[in-house]
PDB file of C-alpha atoms and ligand atoms in Angstrom:
ATOM      1  CA  MET A   1     105.140 -27.247 -81.917  1.00 44.00           C
ATOM      2  CA  ALA A   2     104.285 -30.699 -83.205  1.00 51.00           C
ATOM      3  CA  GLN A   3     102.743 -33.267 -80.896  1.00 58.00           C
ATOM      4  CA  ASP A   4     101.458 -31.067 -78.133  1.00 93.00           C
ATOM      5  CA  ILE A   5      97.775 -31.002 -79.027  1.00 98.00           C
ATOM      6  CA  VAL A   6      95.610 -33.362 -77.009  1.00 98.00           C
ATOM      7  CA  TYR A   7      91.934 -34.289 -77.056  1.00 98.00           C
ATOM      8  CA  LEU A   8      89.968 -34.026 -73.844  1.00 98.00           C
ATOM      9  CA  ASN A   9      86.198 -34.445 -73.556  1.00 98.00           C
ATOM     10  CA  GLY A  10      85.251 -32.904 -76.876  1.00 98.00           C
ATOM     11  CA  SER A  11      88.030 -30.305 -77.246  1.00 98.00           C
ATOM     12  CA  PHE A  12      91.416 -30.199 -78.911  1.00 98.00           C
ATOM     13  CA  LEU A  13      93.849 -28.113 -76.881  1.00 98.00           C
ATOM     14  CA  PRO A  14      97.542 -27.727 -76.036  1.00 98.00           C
ATOM     15  CA  VAL A  15      98.665 -30.324 -73.513  1.00 97.00           C
ATOM     16  CA  HIS A  16      99.607 -27.711 -70.905  1.00 97.00           C
ATOM     17  CA  GLU A  17      96.029 -26.411 -70.936  1.00 97.00           C
ATOM     18  CA  ALA A  18      94.390 -29.825 -70.482  1.00 98.00           C
ATOM     19  CA  ARG A  19      92.951 -30.302 -66.979  1.00 98.00           C
ATOM     20  CA  VAL A  20      91.235 -33.231 -65.290  1.00 98.00           C
ATOM     21  CA  SER A  21      89.554 -33.071 -61.891  1.00 98.00           C
ATOM     22  CA  VAL A  22      91.282 -34.690 -58.912  1.00 98.00           C
ATOM     23  CA  MET A  23      87.927 -36.421 -58.350  1.00 98.00           C
ATOM     24  CA  ASP A  24      88.334 -38.300 -61.629  1.00 98.00           C
ATOM     25  CA  ARG A  25      87.965 -42.046 -61.049  1.00 98.00           C
ATOM     26  CA  GLY A  26      91.081 -42.612 -63.122  1.00 98.00           C
ATOM     27  CA  PHE A  27      93.132 -40.515 -60.712  1.00 98.00           C
ATOM     28  CA  LEU A  28      91.610 -41.906 -57.509  1.00 98.00           C
ATOM     29  CA  PHE A  29      91.094 -45.567 -58.433  1.00 98.00           C
ATOM     30  CA  GLY A  30      92.896 -46.236 -61.710  1.00 98.00           C
ATOM     31  CA  ASP A  31      89.347 -46.866 -62.917  1.00 98.00           C
ATOM     32  CA  GLY A  32      89.748 -46.765 -66.669  1.00 99.00           C
ATOM     33  CA  VAL A  33      91.133 -48.402 -69.786  1.00 99.00           C
ATOM     34  CA  TYR A  34      93.494 -47.345 -72.565  1.00 99.00           C
ATOM     35  CA  GLU A  35      94.951 -48.086 -75.977  1.00 98.00           C
ATOM     36  CA  VAL A  36      98.278 -47.345 -77.650  1.00 98.00           C
ATOM     37  CA  ILE A  37      98.029 -47.125 -81.453  1.00 98.00           C
ATOM     38  CA  PRO A  38     100.935 -46.579 -83.839  1.00 98.00           C
ATOM     39  CA  VAL A  39     100.477 -44.139 -86.710  1.00 98.00           C
ATOM     40  CA  TYR A  40     102.413 -44.608 -89.950  1.00 97.00           C
ATOM     41  CA  GLY A  41     102.333 -42.031 -92.720  1.00 96.00           C
ATOM     42  CA  GLY A  42      99.528 -40.149 -90.976  1.00 97.00           C
ATOM     43  CA  ARG A  43      97.197 -43.168 -90.584  1.00 97.00           C
ATOM     44  CA  ALA A  44      96.426 -45.210 -87.482  1.00 98.00           C
ATOM     45  CA  PHE A  45      97.674 -48.801 -87.906  1.00 98.00           C
ATOM     46  CA  ARG A  46      95.149 -51.609 -87.266  1.00 98.00           C
ATOM     47  CA  LEU A  47      92.689 -49.043 -85.933  1.00 98.00           C
ATOM     48  CA  GLU A  48      89.641 -51.336 -86.080  1.00 98.00           C
ATOM     49  CA  HIS A  49      91.497 -53.957 -84.029  1.00 98.00           C
ATOM     50  CA  HIS A  50      92.443 -51.390 -81.391  1.00 98.00           C
ATOM     51  CA  LEU A  51      88.912 -49.963 -81.241  1.00 98.00           C
ATOM     52  CA  GLN A  52      87.456 -53.442 -80.960  1.00 98.00           C
ATOM     53  CA  ARG A  53      89.797 -54.238 -78.040  1.00 98.00           C
ATOM     54  CA  LEU A  54      88.915 -50.877 -76.464  1.00 99.00           C
ATOM     55  CA  GLY A  55      85.237 -51.857 -76.673  1.00 98.00           C
ATOM     56  CA  LEU A  56      85.969 -55.164 -74.937  1.00 98.00           C
ATOM     57  CA  SER A  57      88.066 -53.453 -72.240  1.00 99.00           C
ATOM     58  CA  LEU A  58      85.235 -50.971 -71.575  1.00 98.00           C
ATOM     59  CA  GLN A  59      82.724 -53.811 -71.446  1.00 98.00           C
ATOM     60  CA  GLY A  60      85.063 -55.668 -69.082  1.00 98.00           C
ATOM     61  CA  ILE A  61      84.934 -52.839 -66.537  1.00 98.00           C
ATOM     62  CA  ARG A  62      81.293 -51.941 -67.240  1.00 98.00           C
ATOM     63  CA  ILE A  63      81.743 -48.510 -68.812  1.00 98.00           C
ATOM     64  CA  GLY A  64      79.482 -47.821 -71.804  1.00 98.00           C
ATOM     65  CA  ASN A  65      81.550 -46.835 -74.843  1.00 98.00           C
ATOM     66  CA  PRO A  66      81.115 -43.047 -74.945  1.00 98.00           C
ATOM     67  CA  LEU A  67      81.789 -42.899 -78.709  1.00 98.00           C
ATOM     68  CA  ASP A  68      80.987 -45.043 -81.719  1.00 98.00           C
ATOM     69  CA  GLN A  69      83.662 -46.325 -84.128  1.00 98.00           C
ATOM     70  CA  ALA A  70      83.183 -43.431 -86.563  1.00 98.00           C
ATOM     71  CA  GLN A  71      83.456 -40.846 -83.791  1.00 98.00           C
ATOM     72  CA  TRP A  72      86.629 -42.453 -82.447  1.00 98.00           C
ATOM     73  CA  SER A  73      88.072 -42.573 -85.907  1.00 98.00           C
ATOM     74  CA  ASP A  74      87.218 -38.887 -86.585  1.00 98.00           C
ATOM     75  CA  ILE A  75      88.771 -37.742 -83.301  1.00 98.00           C
ATOM     76  CA  LEU A  76      91.955 -39.738 -83.809  1.00 98.00           C
ATOM     77  CA  THR A  77      92.279 -38.619 -87.431  1.00 98.00           C
ATOM     78  CA  ALA A  78      91.946 -34.982 -86.352  1.00 98.00           C
ATOM     79  CA  LEU A  79      94.448 -35.509 -83.529  1.00 98.00           C
ATOM     80  CA  ILE A  80      96.974 -37.058 -85.917  1.00 98.00           C
ATOM     81  CA  ARG A  81      96.568 -34.133 -88.307  1.00 98.00           C
ATOM     82  CA  GLN A  82      96.843 -31.503 -85.571  1.00 97.00           C
ATOM     83  CA  ASN A  83     100.067 -33.121 -84.424  1.00 97.00           C
ATOM     84  CA  GLY A  84     101.682 -32.942 -87.831  1.00 96.00           C
ATOM     85  CA  GLY A  85     100.781 -36.316 -89.416  1.00 96.00           C
ATOM     86  CA  GLY A  86     103.638 -38.667 -90.283  1.00 96.00           C
ATOM     87  CA  ASP A  87     104.600 -41.313 -87.737  1.00 96.00           C
ATOM     88  CA  GLN A  88     103.284 -41.001 -84.195  1.00 97.00           C
ATOM     89  CA  SER A  89     102.064 -43.080 -81.306  1.00 97.00           C
ATOM     90  CA  LEU A  90      98.545 -42.372 -80.085  1.00 98.00           C
ATOM     91  CA  TYR A  91      97.570 -42.922 -76.489  1.00 98.00           C
ATOM     92  CA  LEU A  92      93.908 -42.839 -75.569  1.00 98.00           C
ATOM     93  CA  GLN A  93      92.179 -43.465 -72.286  1.00 98.00           C
ATOM     94  CA  VAL A  94      88.649 -43.582 -70.974  1.00 99.00           C
ATOM     95  CA  THR A  95      87.930 -43.378 -67.271  1.00 99.00           C
ATOM     96  CA  ARG A  96      84.632 -43.813 -65.444  1.00 98.00           C
ATOM     97  CA  GLY A  97      84.522 -40.030 -65.026  1.00 98.00           C
ATOM     98  CA  VAL A  98      84.418 -37.467 -62.250  1.00 98.00           C
ATOM     99  CA  ALA A  99      82.445 -38.577 -59.187  1.00 97.00           C
ATOM    100  CA  PRO A 100      81.042 -36.226 -56.521  1.00 97.00           C
ATOM    101  CA  ARG A 101      82.996 -38.036 -53.795  1.00 97.00           C
ATOM    102  CA  ARG A 102      85.454 -40.867 -53.363  1.00 98.00           C
ATOM    103  CA  ASP A 103      83.453 -44.074 -53.090  1.00 98.00           C
ATOM    104  CA  HIS A 104      84.456 -47.457 -54.486  1.00 98.00           C
ATOM    105  CA  ALA A 105      80.952 -48.098 -55.845  1.00 98.00           C
ATOM    106  CA  PHE A 106      80.216 -46.851 -59.365  1.00 98.00           C
ATOM    107  CA  PRO A 107      78.874 -43.278 -59.270  1.00 98.00           C
ATOM    108  CA  ALA A 108      75.454 -42.764 -60.866  1.00 96.00           C
ATOM    109  CA  GLY A 109      74.993 -40.568 -63.915  1.00 95.00           C
ATOM    110  CA  VAL A 110      78.579 -39.519 -64.587  1.00 97.00           C
ATOM    111  CA  GLN A 111      80.080 -39.097 -68.046  1.00 98.00           C
ATOM    112  CA  PRO A 112      83.279 -40.999 -68.843  1.00 98.00           C
ATOM    113  CA  THR A 113      86.409 -38.873 -69.230  1.00 99.00           C
ATOM    114  CA  VAL A 114      87.878 -39.277 -72.738  1.00 99.00           C
ATOM    115  CA  PHE A 115      91.492 -38.303 -73.303  1.00 98.00           C
ATOM    116  CA  ALA A 116      93.877 -38.834 -76.208  1.00 98.00           C
ATOM    117  CA  MET A 117      97.379 -37.612 -76.955  1.00 98.00           C
ATOM    118  CA  SER A 118     100.122 -38.150 -79.477  1.00 97.00           C
ATOM    119  CA  THR A 119     103.703 -39.014 -78.605  1.00 95.00           C
ATOM    120  CA  PRO A 120     106.696 -39.434 -80.909  1.00 92.00           C
ATOM    121  CA  LEU A 121     107.166 -42.894 -82.374  1.00 91.00           C
ATOM    122  CA  THR A 122     110.778 -43.964 -82.542  1.00 81.00           C
ATOM    123  CA  GLU A 123     111.820 -46.529 -85.103  1.00 73.00           C
ATOM    124  CA  PRO A 124     112.982 -49.599 -83.176  1.00 69.00           C
ATOM    125  CA  ASP A 125     115.946 -50.272 -85.489  1.00 66.00           C
ATOM    126  CA  ALA A 126     118.837 -49.601 -83.129  1.00 60.00           C
ATOM    127  CA  VAL A 127     118.016 -52.397 -80.719  1.00 66.00           C
ATOM    128  CA  LEU A 128     117.424 -54.991 -83.378  1.00 72.00           C
ATOM    129  CA  GLN A 129     121.017 -55.720 -84.303  1.00 76.00           C
ATOM    130  CA  SER A 130     121.834 -57.176 -80.917  1.00 90.00           C
ATOM    131  CA  GLY A 131     118.426 -57.825 -79.369  1.00 96.00           C
ATOM    132  CA  ILE A 132     117.450 -56.960 -75.809  1.00 97.00           C
ATOM    133  CA  SER A 133     118.046 -58.488 -72.413  1.00 98.00           C
ATOM    134  CA  ALA A 134     115.095 -59.648 -70.346  1.00 98.00           C
ATOM    135  CA  VAL A 135     114.641 -61.066 -66.879  1.00 98.00           C
ATOM    136  CA  THR A 136     111.940 -63.391 -65.625  1.00 98.00           C
ATOM    137  CA  VAL A 137     109.781 -62.132 -62.762  1.00 98.00           C
ATOM    138  CA  THR A 138     106.761 -63.478 -60.934  1.00 98.00           C
ATOM    139  CA  ASP A 139     103.553 -62.242 -62.566  1.00 98.00           C
ATOM    140  CA  ILE A 140     102.037 -60.342 -59.642  1.00 98.00           C
ATOM    141  CA  ARG A 141      98.950 -59.105 -61.514  1.00 98.00           C
ATOM    142  CA  TRP A 142      95.238 -59.750 -61.115  1.00 98.00           C
ATOM    143  CA  GLN A 143      92.955 -62.186 -62.966  1.00 98.00           C
ATOM    144  CA  LEU A 144      91.741 -59.810 -65.688  1.00 98.00           C
ATOM    145  CA  CYS A 145      94.922 -59.157 -67.651  1.00 98.00           C
ATOM    146  CA  ASN A 146      92.944 -59.306 -70.917  1.00 98.00           C
ATOM    147  CA  ILE A 147      91.519 -55.882 -70.006  1.00 98.00           C
ATOM    148  CA  LYS A 148      93.849 -53.038 -70.992  1.00 99.00           C
ATOM    149  CA  ALA A 149      93.380 -51.248 -67.676  1.00 98.00           C
ATOM    150  CA  ILE A 150      95.204 -48.013 -66.810  1.00 98.00           C
ATOM    151  CA  THR A 151      95.855 -49.566 -63.396  1.00 98.00           C
ATOM    152  CA  LEU A 152      99.415 -50.527 -64.276  1.00 98.00           C
ATOM    153  CA  LEU A 153     101.197 -50.566 -60.911  1.00 98.00           C
ATOM    154  CA  PRO A 154     102.211 -54.253 -61.123  1.00 98.00           C
ATOM    155  CA  ASN A 155     103.501 -53.699 -64.686  1.00 98.00           C
ATOM    156  CA  VAL A 156     105.414 -50.611 -63.546  1.00 98.00           C
ATOM    157  CA  LEU A 157     107.018 -52.511 -60.666  1.00 98.00           C
ATOM    158  CA  MET A 158     107.900 -55.499 -62.829  1.00 98.00           C
ATOM    159  CA  ARG A 159     109.370 -53.321 -65.614  1.00 98.00           C
ATOM    160  CA  GLN A 160     111.452 -51.470 -63.003  1.00 98.00           C
ATOM    161  CA  GLN A 161     112.683 -54.816 -61.674  1.00 98.00           C
ATOM    162  CA  ALA A 162     113.994 -55.492 -65.187  1.00 98.00           C
ATOM    163  CA  ILE A 163     115.584 -52.039 -65.488  1.00 98.00           C
ATOM    164  CA  ASP A 164     117.230 -52.417 -62.073  1.00 98.00           C
ATOM    165  CA  ALA A 165     118.725 -55.711 -63.288  1.00 98.00           C
ATOM    166  CA  GLY A 166     120.139 -53.971 -66.370  1.00 98.00           C
ATOM    167  CA  ALA A 167     117.516 -55.500 -68.694  1.00 98.00           C
ATOM    168  CA  ALA A 168     114.936 -53.888 -70.967  1.00 97.00           C
ATOM    169  CA  GLU A 169     111.892 -56.098 -70.353  1.00 98.00           C
ATOM    170  CA  ALA A 170     110.464 -58.444 -67.734  1.00 98.00           C
ATOM    171  CA  ILE A 171     108.944 -61.739 -68.875  1.00 98.00           C
ATOM    172  CA  LEU A 172     106.226 -62.742 -66.459  1.00 98.00           C
ATOM    173  CA  LEU A 173     105.854 -66.231 -64.998  1.00 98.00           C
ATOM    174  CA  ARG A 174     102.606 -67.419 -63.476  1.00 98.00           C
ATOM    175  CA  ASP A 175     102.215 -70.963 -62.169  1.00 98.00           C
ATOM    176  CA  GLY A 176     105.338 -72.038 -64.017  1.00 98.00           C
ATOM    177  CA  ASN A 177     104.314 -70.606 -67.415  1.00 98.00           C
ATOM    178  CA  ALA A 178     105.302 -67.439 -69.266  1.00 98.00           C
ATOM    179  CA  THR A 179     102.251 -65.205 -69.708  1.00 98.00           C
ATOM    180  CA  GLU A 180     103.668 -62.123 -71.471  1.00 98.00           C
ATOM    181  CA  GLY A 181     106.051 -59.199 -70.936  1.00 98.00           C
ATOM    182  CA  SER A 182     105.434 -56.232 -68.629  1.00 98.00           C
ATOM    183  CA  ALA A 183     104.241 -54.286 -71.713  1.00 98.00           C
ATOM    184  CA  SER A 184     104.511 -56.840 -74.520  1.00 98.00           C
ATOM    185  CA  ASN A 185     103.491 -60.336 -75.607  1.00 98.00           C
ATOM    186  CA  VAL A 186     105.961 -63.174 -75.698  1.00 99.00           C
ATOM    187  CA  PHE A 187     106.910 -65.676 -78.411  1.00 99.00           C
ATOM    188  CA  ILE A 188     109.458 -68.475 -78.522  1.00 98.00           C
ATOM    189  CA  VAL A 189     110.867 -70.591 -81.338  1.00 98.00           C
ATOM    190  CA  ARG A 190     111.516 -74.307 -80.732  1.00 98.00           C
ATOM    191  CA  ASP A 191     112.644 -76.683 -83.447  1.00 97.00           C
ATOM    192  CA  GLY A 192     111.481 -74.349 -86.195  1.00 98.00           C
ATOM    193  CA  VAL A 193     108.022 -73.756 -84.683  1.00 98.00           C
ATOM    194  CA  VAL A 194     106.865 -70.346 -83.446  1.00 99.00           C
ATOM    195  CA  LEU A 195     104.928 -70.596 -80.167  1.00 98.00           C
ATOM    196  CA  THR A 196     102.980 -68.010 -78.173  1.00 99.00           C
ATOM    197  CA  PRO A 197     100.644 -68.535 -75.204  1.00 98.00           C
ATOM    198  CA  PRO A 198      96.930 -68.819 -76.061  1.00 98.00           C
ATOM    199  CA  LYS A 199      94.702 -65.845 -75.279  1.00 98.00           C
ATOM    200  CA  SER A 200      93.103 -65.983 -71.852  1.00 98.00           C
ATOM    201  CA  ASN A 201      92.362 -63.764 -68.881  1.00 98.00           C
ATOM    202  CA  LEU A 202      96.063 -64.020 -67.994  1.00 98.00           C
ATOM    203  CA  LEU A 203      97.389 -61.896 -70.846  1.00 98.00           C
ATOM    204  CA  LEU A 204      96.568 -58.971 -73.087  1.00 98.00           C
ATOM    205  CA  PRO A 205      95.379 -59.967 -76.570  1.00 98.00           C
ATOM    206  CA  GLY A 206      98.082 -57.941 -78.328  1.00 98.00           C
ATOM    207  CA  ILE A 207      97.406 -56.434 -81.721  1.00 98.00           C
ATOM    208  CA  THR A 208     101.060 -56.926 -82.713  1.00 98.00           C
ATOM    209  CA  ARG A 209     100.911 -60.525 -81.458  1.00 98.00           C
ATOM    210  CA  ASP A 210      97.902 -61.188 -83.677  1.00 98.00           C
ATOM    211  CA  LEU A 211      99.602 -59.665 -86.715  1.00 98.00           C
ATOM    212  CA  ALA A 212     102.764 -61.701 -86.110  1.00 98.00           C
ATOM    213  CA  VAL A 213     100.663 -64.899 -85.917  1.00 98.00           C
ATOM    214  CA  GLU A 214      98.722 -63.845 -89.022  1.00 98.00           C
ATOM    215  CA  LEU A 215     101.964 -63.226 -90.955  1.00 98.00           C
ATOM    216  CA  CYS A 216     103.336 -66.632 -89.927  1.00 98.00           C
ATOM    217  CA  HIS A 217     100.177 -68.386 -91.114  1.00 98.00           C
ATOM    218  CA  ALA A 218     100.088 -66.439 -94.394  1.00 98.00           C
ATOM    219  CA  ASN A 219     103.734 -67.319 -95.101  1.00 98.00           C
ATOM    220  CA  HIS A 220     103.696 -70.995 -94.114  1.00 98.00           C
ATOM    221  CA  ILE A 221     105.849 -70.487 -91.026  1.00 98.00           C
ATOM    222  CA  PRO A 222     104.776 -73.117 -88.463  1.00 98.00           C
ATOM    223  CA  CYS A 223     103.109 -71.224 -85.625  1.00 98.00           C
ATOM    224  CA  ARG A 224     101.009 -72.520 -82.739  1.00 98.00           C
ATOM    225  CA  GLU A 225      99.394 -71.221 -79.578  1.00 98.00           C
ATOM    226  CA  ALA A 226     100.635 -73.230 -76.611  1.00 98.00           C
ATOM    227  CA  ASP A 227     101.569 -72.780 -72.982  1.00 98.00           C
ATOM    228  CA  ILE A 228     105.271 -71.987 -72.580  1.00 98.00           C
ATOM    229  CA  SER A 229     106.902 -73.318 -69.434  1.00 98.00           C
ATOM    230  CA  ALA A 230     109.770 -71.482 -67.755  1.00 98.00           C
ATOM    231  CA  ALA A 231     112.072 -74.321 -68.823  1.00 98.00           C
ATOM    232  CA  GLN A 232     110.916 -74.076 -72.463  1.00 98.00           C
ATOM    233  CA  LEU A 233     111.458 -70.334 -72.353  1.00 98.00           C
ATOM    234  CA  ARG A 234     115.019 -70.720 -71.098  1.00 98.00           C
ATOM    235  CA  SER A 235     115.948 -73.418 -73.595  1.00 98.00           C
ATOM    236  CA  ALA A 236     114.195 -71.807 -76.582  1.00 98.00           C
ATOM    237  CA  ASP A 237     116.087 -71.290 -79.841  1.00 98.00           C
ATOM    238  CA  GLU A 238     114.635 -67.766 -80.010  1.00 98.00           C
ATOM    239  CA  VAL A 239     112.552 -65.509 -77.765  1.00 98.00           C
ATOM    240  CA  TRP A 240     110.720 -62.400 -79.031  1.00 98.00           C
ATOM    241  CA  VAL A 241     108.499 -59.796 -77.430  1.00 98.00           C
ATOM    242  CA  THR A 242     105.923 -57.815 -79.404  1.00 98.00           C
ATOM    243  CA  SER A 243     104.113 -54.529 -78.883  1.00 98.00           C
ATOM    244  CA  SER A 244     102.639 -51.708 -80.934  1.00 97.00           C
ATOM    245  CA  THR A 245     105.426 -49.322 -80.054  1.00 93.00           C
ATOM    246  CA  ARG A 246     108.383 -51.723 -80.340  1.00 94.00           C
ATOM    247  CA  GLU A 247     107.028 -54.181 -82.925  1.00 96.00           C
ATOM    248  CA  VAL A 248     108.796 -57.586 -82.929  1.00 97.00           C
ATOM    249  CA  VAL A 249     111.906 -57.475 -80.739  1.00 97.00           C
ATOM    250  CA  PRO A 250     114.399 -60.328 -80.296  1.00 98.00           C
ATOM    251  CA  VAL A 251     115.360 -61.203 -76.727  1.00 98.00           C
ATOM    252  CA  THR A 252     118.927 -62.476 -76.822  1.00 98.00           C
ATOM    253  CA  GLN A 253     119.668 -62.683 -73.109  1.00 98.00           C
ATOM    254  CA  LEU A 254     117.409 -64.009 -70.386  1.00 98.00           C
ATOM    255  CA  ASP A 255     118.377 -63.745 -66.729  1.00 98.00           C
ATOM    256  CA  GLY A 256     121.977 -63.148 -67.845  1.00 98.00           C
ATOM    257  CA  GLN A 257     122.138 -66.281 -70.027  1.00 98.00           C
ATOM    258  CA  PRO A 258     122.174 -66.230 -73.833  1.00 98.00           C
ATOM    259  CA  ILE A 259     119.078 -67.384 -75.731  1.00 98.00           C
ATOM    260  CA  GLY A 260     120.191 -69.741 -78.493  1.00 96.00           C
ATOM    261  CA  ASN A 261     123.534 -68.440 -79.739  1.00 96.00           C
ATOM    262  CA  GLY A 262     122.914 -65.039 -78.135  1.00 97.00           C
ATOM    263  CA  ARG A 263     122.008 -63.346 -81.419  1.00 97.00           C
ATOM    264  CA  PRO A 264     118.675 -62.568 -83.103  1.00 97.00           C
ATOM    265  CA  GLY A 265     117.547 -65.790 -84.773  1.00 98.00           C
ATOM    266  CA  PRO A 266     116.543 -66.640 -88.358  1.00 98.00           C
ATOM    267  CA  LEU A 267     112.801 -66.857 -87.694  1.00 98.00           C
ATOM    268  CA  TRP A 268     112.872 -63.484 -85.997  1.00 98.00           C
ATOM    269  CA  GLN A 269     114.655 -62.127 -89.098  1.00 97.00           C
ATOM    270  CA  ARG A 270     111.891 -63.512 -91.299  1.00 98.00           C
ATOM    271  CA  VAL A 271     108.916 -62.407 -89.249  1.00 98.00           C
ATOM    272  CA  SER A 272     110.455 -59.012 -88.626  1.00 97.00           C
ATOM    273  CA  ALA A 273     111.011 -58.558 -92.378  1.00 97.00           C
ATOM    274  CA  LEU A 274     107.414 -59.636 -93.052  1.00 98.00           C
ATOM    275  CA  TYR A 275     106.225 -57.153 -90.446  1.00 98.00           C
ATOM    276  CA  SER A 276     108.232 -54.332 -92.076  1.00 96.00           C
ATOM    277  CA  ALA A 277     106.886 -55.267 -95.497  1.00 97.00           C
ATOM    278  CA  TYR A 278     103.338 -55.226 -94.115  1.00 98.00           C
ATOM    279  CA  LYS A 279     103.941 -51.750 -92.676  1.00 97.00           C
ATOM    280  CA  GLN A 280     105.259 -50.615 -96.028  1.00 97.00           C
ATOM    281  CA  ASP A 281     102.134 -51.938 -97.736  1.00 97.00           C
ATOM    282  CA  PHE A 282     100.077 -50.058 -95.151  1.00 98.00           C
ATOM    283  CA  ARG A 283     101.953 -46.838 -95.867  1.00 96.00           C
ATOM    284  CA  ALA A 284     101.339 -47.381 -99.557  1.00 95.00           C
ATOM    285  CA  GLY A 285      97.618 -47.910 -98.898  1.00 94.00           C
ATOM    286  CA  LYS A 286      97.723 -51.556-100.045  1.00 94.00           C
ATOM    287  CA  VAL A 287      96.485 -52.966 -96.722  1.00 91.00           C
ATOM    288  CA  HIS A 288      94.208 -51.449 -94.082  1.00 82.00           C
TER     289      HIS A 288
HETATM  290  N1  LIG B   1     101.412 -52.086 -74.076  1.00 70.69           N
HETATM  291  N2  LIG B   1     100.870 -57.003 -73.000  1.00 70.69           N
HETATM  292  C1  LIG B   1     100.867 -55.910 -72.212  1.00 70.69           C
HETATM  293  C2  LIG B   1     100.769 -56.094 -70.742  1.00 70.69           C
HETATM  294  C3  LIG B   1     100.957 -54.628 -72.781  1.00 70.69           C
HETATM  295  O1  LIG B   1     100.935 -53.542 -71.994  1.00 70.69           O
HETATM  296  C4  LIG B   1     101.082 -54.499 -74.189  1.00 70.69           C
HETATM  297  C5  LIG B   1     101.203 -53.171 -74.884  1.00 70.69           C
HETATM  298  C6  LIG B   1     101.092 -55.668 -74.977  1.00 70.69           C
HETATM  299  C7  LIG B   1     101.188 -55.630 -76.480  1.00 70.69           C
HETATM  300  O2  LIG B   1      99.967 -55.244 -77.057  1.00 70.69           O
HETATM  301  P1  LIG B   1      99.919 -54.490 -78.468  1.00 70.69           P
HETATM  302  O3  LIG B   1     100.628 -55.335 -79.428  1.00 70.69           O
HETATM  303  O4  LIG B   1      98.468 -54.375 -78.751  1.00 70.69           O
HETATM  304  O5  LIG B   1     100.608 -53.144 -78.285  1.00 70.69           O
HETATM  305  C8  LIG B   1     100.978 -56.911 -74.337  1.00 70.69           C
HETATM  306  C9  LIG B   1     101.423 -50.738 -74.591  1.00 70.69           C
HETATM  307  C10 LIG B   1     102.268 -50.531 -75.809  1.00 70.69           C
HETATM  308  C11 LIG B   1     101.748 -49.782 -73.459  1.00 70.69           C
HETATM  309  O6  LIG B   1     101.255 -50.026 -72.375  1.00 70.69           O
HETATM  310  O7  LIG B   1     102.443 -48.780 -73.686  1.00 70.69           O
END
């Protein structure tokens, strides 16, 4: 069956045979980092960007990268192939490893646990006609949100708050400003200008965010990094959220109120089309 082969510590094996110790630091402390990488036409999209961010996340929690770029690339390429190629979503995680006992302090001399799996990638088309609903919630996370840590309990709780309110995503507010979504970055459009919060320790430097900004710059669409207040968010002409799995998604309702005229806006249409064209070029091998 496609998409049931995983990679664990040097081996490729069916997911139901993969086992990790209960003493793994990831299980006991959430002590690890991860990446989610889309695969189009059998190739990992923006792989170098994801591996670079993985390196920074590992550095941020003081785990030495267990593999070099070429080794990561070889493993992921093999995993994609073993799961049938085509379009997929790769998940990879590195934890501090299996310690002899539960102790907050770093264990000495343990090997990181390296795990990767493939999950189906669904084309986000359906949602795009009408956009999604979002709610604002208080950003209850820590001070190192730039690290893609597996410790996602705040994100889980905030996403569930959105689901419970009948919405698809939570947009997080910290000290009066929007930081990002529970699993996405946030953009607004005001008076023809695309705005997204600057990178900092308060948000994840999203790969999709960066590509959206890059596409705006390359196509002369005014785009700036700036703080976005809650009031600016609510009165924006357009709001979008971006992520590797959902790409660029228009938010058309916020806290039960329409954004703009309540329909996906013209700049979203443009950037989304540019994003699709870029993906097509990637599939055709024209960009890497
Ligand atoms: N999450 N911000 C947060 C908190 C995220 O969890 C994500 C992605 C993003 C967008 O980053 P990128 O464009 O690199 O996917 C921003 C992934 C998809 C997840 O946790 O499943």
